[in-house]
Amino acid sequence: MASATRDDRSEGVEFYYESDGTVTARDLETGLARGGETRAEALAQLAEVLELHEGGGESLEDPDEFLREEFDIDPDELEVDDSDAPDFMR
């Protein structure tokens, strides 16, 4: 079971300490969260997600080609339900 640091704030970051030893950092304003082995790693991952959420990062010309070349994944074989995904992931 995870534990969290908590008060009635609407801004900032909340950390959850998972039973497996990992840490999840959650942005209170957006609700976005990322995890890592340490607080620093979770916070770095969260910073990257927040940047993408705010429109940062580089667009891919051909996402399907990127998946094939970088990860050897055939996009035609994926079943994706992105209805709950943040806008930048759709």
XYZ file of N, CA and C in Angstrom:
270
model
N 0.832 -1.172 0.000
C 0.000 0.000 0.000
C 0.883 1.245 0.000
N 0.519 2.235 -0.783
C 1.293 3.462 -0.888
C 0.956 4.405 0.256
N 1.940 5.225 0.608
C 1.676 6.292 1.567
C 1.990 7.614 0.889
N 1.429 8.691 1.374
C 1.624 9.984 0.733
C 1.845 11.066 1.767
N 2.589 12.105 1.328
C 2.646 13.321 2.115
C 1.460 14.143 1.668
N 0.747 14.792 2.590
C -0.503 15.420 2.179
C -0.870 16.609 3.062
N -1.383 17.647 2.430
C -2.099 18.730 3.091
C -3.068 19.284 2.051
N -3.772 20.340 2.336
C -4.815 20.830 1.436
C -4.271 21.857 0.448
N -3.297 21.490 -0.329
C -2.723 22.379 -1.335
C -3.289 22.040 -2.710
N -3.281 23.021 -3.610
C -3.718 22.765 -4.982
C -2.565 22.935 -5.957
N -1.386 23.287 -5.456
C -0.195 23.416 -6.284
C 0.951 22.683 -5.612
N 1.924 22.293 -6.404
C 3.081 21.611 -5.861
C 3.091 20.151 -6.262
N 3.903 19.385 -5.579
C 4.095 17.971 -5.895
C 3.853 17.145 -4.647
N 3.183 16.044 -4.825
C 2.929 15.093 -3.748
C 3.703 13.821 -4.088
N 4.354 13.230 -3.092
C 5.113 11.999 -3.301
C 4.386 10.830 -2.648
N 4.312 9.730 -3.373
C 3.744 8.487 -2.861
C 4.881 7.480 -2.771
N 4.995 6.835 -1.639
C 6.025 5.831 -1.418
C 5.370 4.456 -1.540
N 5.707 3.764 -2.608
C 5.091 2.474 -2.910
C 5.718 1.366 -2.072
N 4.979 0.289 -1.891
C 5.449 -0.832 -1.072
C 6.658 -1.541 -1.686
N 6.861 -1.379 -3.006
C 8.019 -2.022 -3.648
C 9.270 -1.146 -3.584
N 9.179 0.004 -2.894
C 10.339 0.865 -2.732
C 10.422 2.000 -3.740
N 9.577 2.000 -4.744
C 9.602 3.075 -5.724
C 8.841 4.289 -5.198
N 9.025 5.402 -5.881
C 8.399 6.656 -5.487
C 7.616 7.203 -6.673
N 6.418 7.705 -6.418
C 5.621 8.353 -7.450
C 5.482 9.824 -7.087
N 5.765 10.693 -8.062
C 5.588 12.136 -7.885
C 4.347 12.549 -8.664
N 3.424 13.255 -8.002
C 2.170 13.680 -8.635
C 2.036 15.187 -8.538
N 1.820 15.843 -9.692
C 1.593 17.274 -9.735
C 0.163 17.545 -9.289
N -0.014 18.344 -8.255
C -1.340 18.576 -7.690
C -2.243 19.387 -8.616
N -1.676 20.279 -9.403
C -2.490 21.121 -10.278
C -3.070 20.334 -11.447
N -2.259 19.493 -12.087
C -2.704 18.772 -13.288
C -3.157 17.346 -13.006
N -2.685 16.774 -11.901
C -2.989 15.383 -11.610
C -2.058 14.410 -12.314
N -1.123 14.920 -13.110
C -0.176 14.047 -13.805
C 0.814 13.461 -12.814
N 1.249 12.228 -13.073
C 2.170 11.557 -12.150
C 3.163 10.710 -12.925
N 4.340 10.545 -12.348
C 5.370 9.647 -12.869
C 6.120 9.052 -11.700
N 6.723 7.910 -11.933
C 7.424 7.221 -10.869
C 8.878 6.974 -11.191
N 9.612 6.567 -10.159
C 11.015 6.232 -10.312
C 11.525 5.515 -9.089
N 12.784 5.150 -9.136
C 13.415 4.447 -8.024
C 13.666 5.384 -6.841
N 13.812 6.691 -7.115
C 14.075 7.680 -6.067
C 13.155 8.878 -6.274
N 13.110 9.761 -5.265
C 12.334 11.005 -5.417
C 12.863 11.823 -6.585
N 14.179 11.911 -6.706
C 14.788 12.705 -7.776
C 14.405 12.154 -9.152
N 14.445 10.840 -9.303
C 14.086 10.221 -10.585
C 12.603 10.437 -10.893
N 11.750 10.268 -9.906
C 10.318 10.482 -10.113
C 10.044 11.933 -10.478
N 10.723 12.858 -9.823
C 10.531 14.278 -10.103
C 11.037 14.635 -11.500
N 12.163 14.062 -11.918
C 12.682 14.311 -13.269
C 11.702 13.787 -14.319
N 11.141 12.603 -14.089
C 10.156 12.040 -15.010
C 8.901 12.916 -15.063
N 8.466 13.402 -13.908
C 7.293 14.271 -13.846
C 7.553 15.578 -14.595
N 8.741 16.138 -14.444
C 9.084 17.383 -15.147
C 8.970 17.192 -16.654
N 9.416 16.046 -17.157
C 9.327 15.757 -18.589
C 7.870 15.668 -19.037
N 7.042 14.999 -18.256
C 5.625 14.867 -18.591
C 4.935 16.232 -18.569
N 5.263 17.060 -17.577
C 4.657 18.390 -17.495
C 5.061 19.257 -18.689
N 6.312 19.148 -19.117
C 6.758 19.901 -20.297
C 5.955 19.492 -21.525
N 5.774 18.200 -21.715
C 4.986 17.721 -22.853
C 3.531 18.153 -22.733
N 3.003 18.118 -21.532
C 1.623 18.529 -21.285
C 1.407 20.003 -21.657
N 2.436 20.810 -21.439
C 2.357 22.242 -21.734
C 2.714 22.562 -23.187
N 2.910 21.535 -24.011
C 3.181 21.768 -25.433
C 4.646 21.769 -25.807
N 5.515 21.435 -24.882
C 6.940 21.375 -25.173
C 7.299 20.095 -25.901
N 8.570 19.947 -26.184
C 9.041 18.752 -26.872
C 8.986 18.913 -28.377
N 9.441 17.916 -29.070
C 9.469 17.942 -30.534
C 8.394 17.022 -31.087
N 7.755 17.483 -32.145
C 6.755 16.651 -32.817
C 7.452 15.625 -33.698
N 6.830 14.474 -33.828
C 7.339 13.441 -34.716
C 6.679 13.598 -36.076
N 7.486 13.571 -37.136
C 6.913 13.644 -38.479
C 6.054 12.427 -38.765
N 6.581 11.257 -38.436
C 5.859 10.011 -38.694
C 5.965 9.111 -37.460
N 4.986 9.193 -36.565
C 5.049 8.384 -35.334
C 5.157 6.885 -35.597
N 4.503 6.388 -36.641
C 4.577 4.955 -36.943
C 5.992 4.547 -37.321
N 6.658 5.376 -38.112
C 8.043 5.091 -38.494
C 8.957 5.135 -37.270
N 8.709 6.081 -36.376
C 9.487 6.181 -35.144
C 9.372 4.895 -34.326
N 8.153 4.376 -34.168
C 7.957 3.137 -33.415
C 8.695 1.971 -34.059
N 8.633 1.896 -35.385
C 9.313 0.797 -36.082
C 10.826 0.886 -35.924
N 11.386 2.082 -36.146
C 12.847 2.246 -36.134
C 13.439 2.226 -34.726
N 12.794 2.879 -33.780
C 13.371 3.017 -32.440
C 13.066 1.844 -31.515
N 11.894 1.223 -31.695
C 11.459 0.200 -30.744
C 11.105 -1.137 -31.384
N 11.229 -1.218 -32.708
C 10.887 -2.439 -33.438
C 9.451 -2.881 -33.125
N 8.540 -1.897 -33.108
C 7.115 -2.142 -32.849
C 6.339 -1.867 -34.124
N 5.473 -2.791 -34.491
C 4.603 -2.586 -35.641
C 3.313 -1.943 -35.152
N 3.088 -0.657 -35.470
C 1.899 0.050 -34.976
C 0.582 -0.590 -35.416
N 0.593 -1.302 -36.532
C -0.626 -1.949 -37.011
C -1.068 -3.091 -36.103
N -0.141 -3.593 -35.278
C -0.468 -4.695 -34.371
C -0.890 -4.218 -32.982
N -0.851 -2.916 -32.747
C -1.206 -2.374 -31.443
C -2.698 -2.103 -31.353
N -3.258 -2.410 -30.185
C -4.635 -2.028 -29.884
C -4.546 -0.939 -28.834
N -4.936 0.283 -29.201
C -4.757 1.423 -28.323
C -6.101 2.062 -27.999
N -6.345 2.246 -26.710
C -7.502 2.997 -26.248
C -6.961 4.238 -25.544
N -6.919 5.363 -26.289
C -6.344 6.584 -25.727
C -7.396 7.550 -25.207
N -8.588 7.077 -24.933
C -9.661 7.966 -24.492
C -9.362 8.635 -23.150
N -8.542 8.003 -22.313
C -8.205 8.577 -21.024
C -6.815 9.231 -21.013
N -6.138 9.209 -22.152
C -4.772 9.744 -22.215
C -4.786 11.266 -22.256
N -3.716 11.897 -21.730
C -3.608 13.360 -21.843
C -3.568 13.769 -23.314
N -3.919 15.002 -23.597
C -3.993 15.482 -24.978
C -2.715 15.238 -25.762
N -1.531 15.436 -25.133
C -0.286 15.303 -25.879
C -0.018 13.858 -26.309
N -0.743 12.895 -25.737
C -0.527 11.495 -26.102
C -1.540 10.991 -27.117
N -2.484 11.803 -27.488
C -3.505 11.378 -28.455
C -3.061 11.653 -29.851
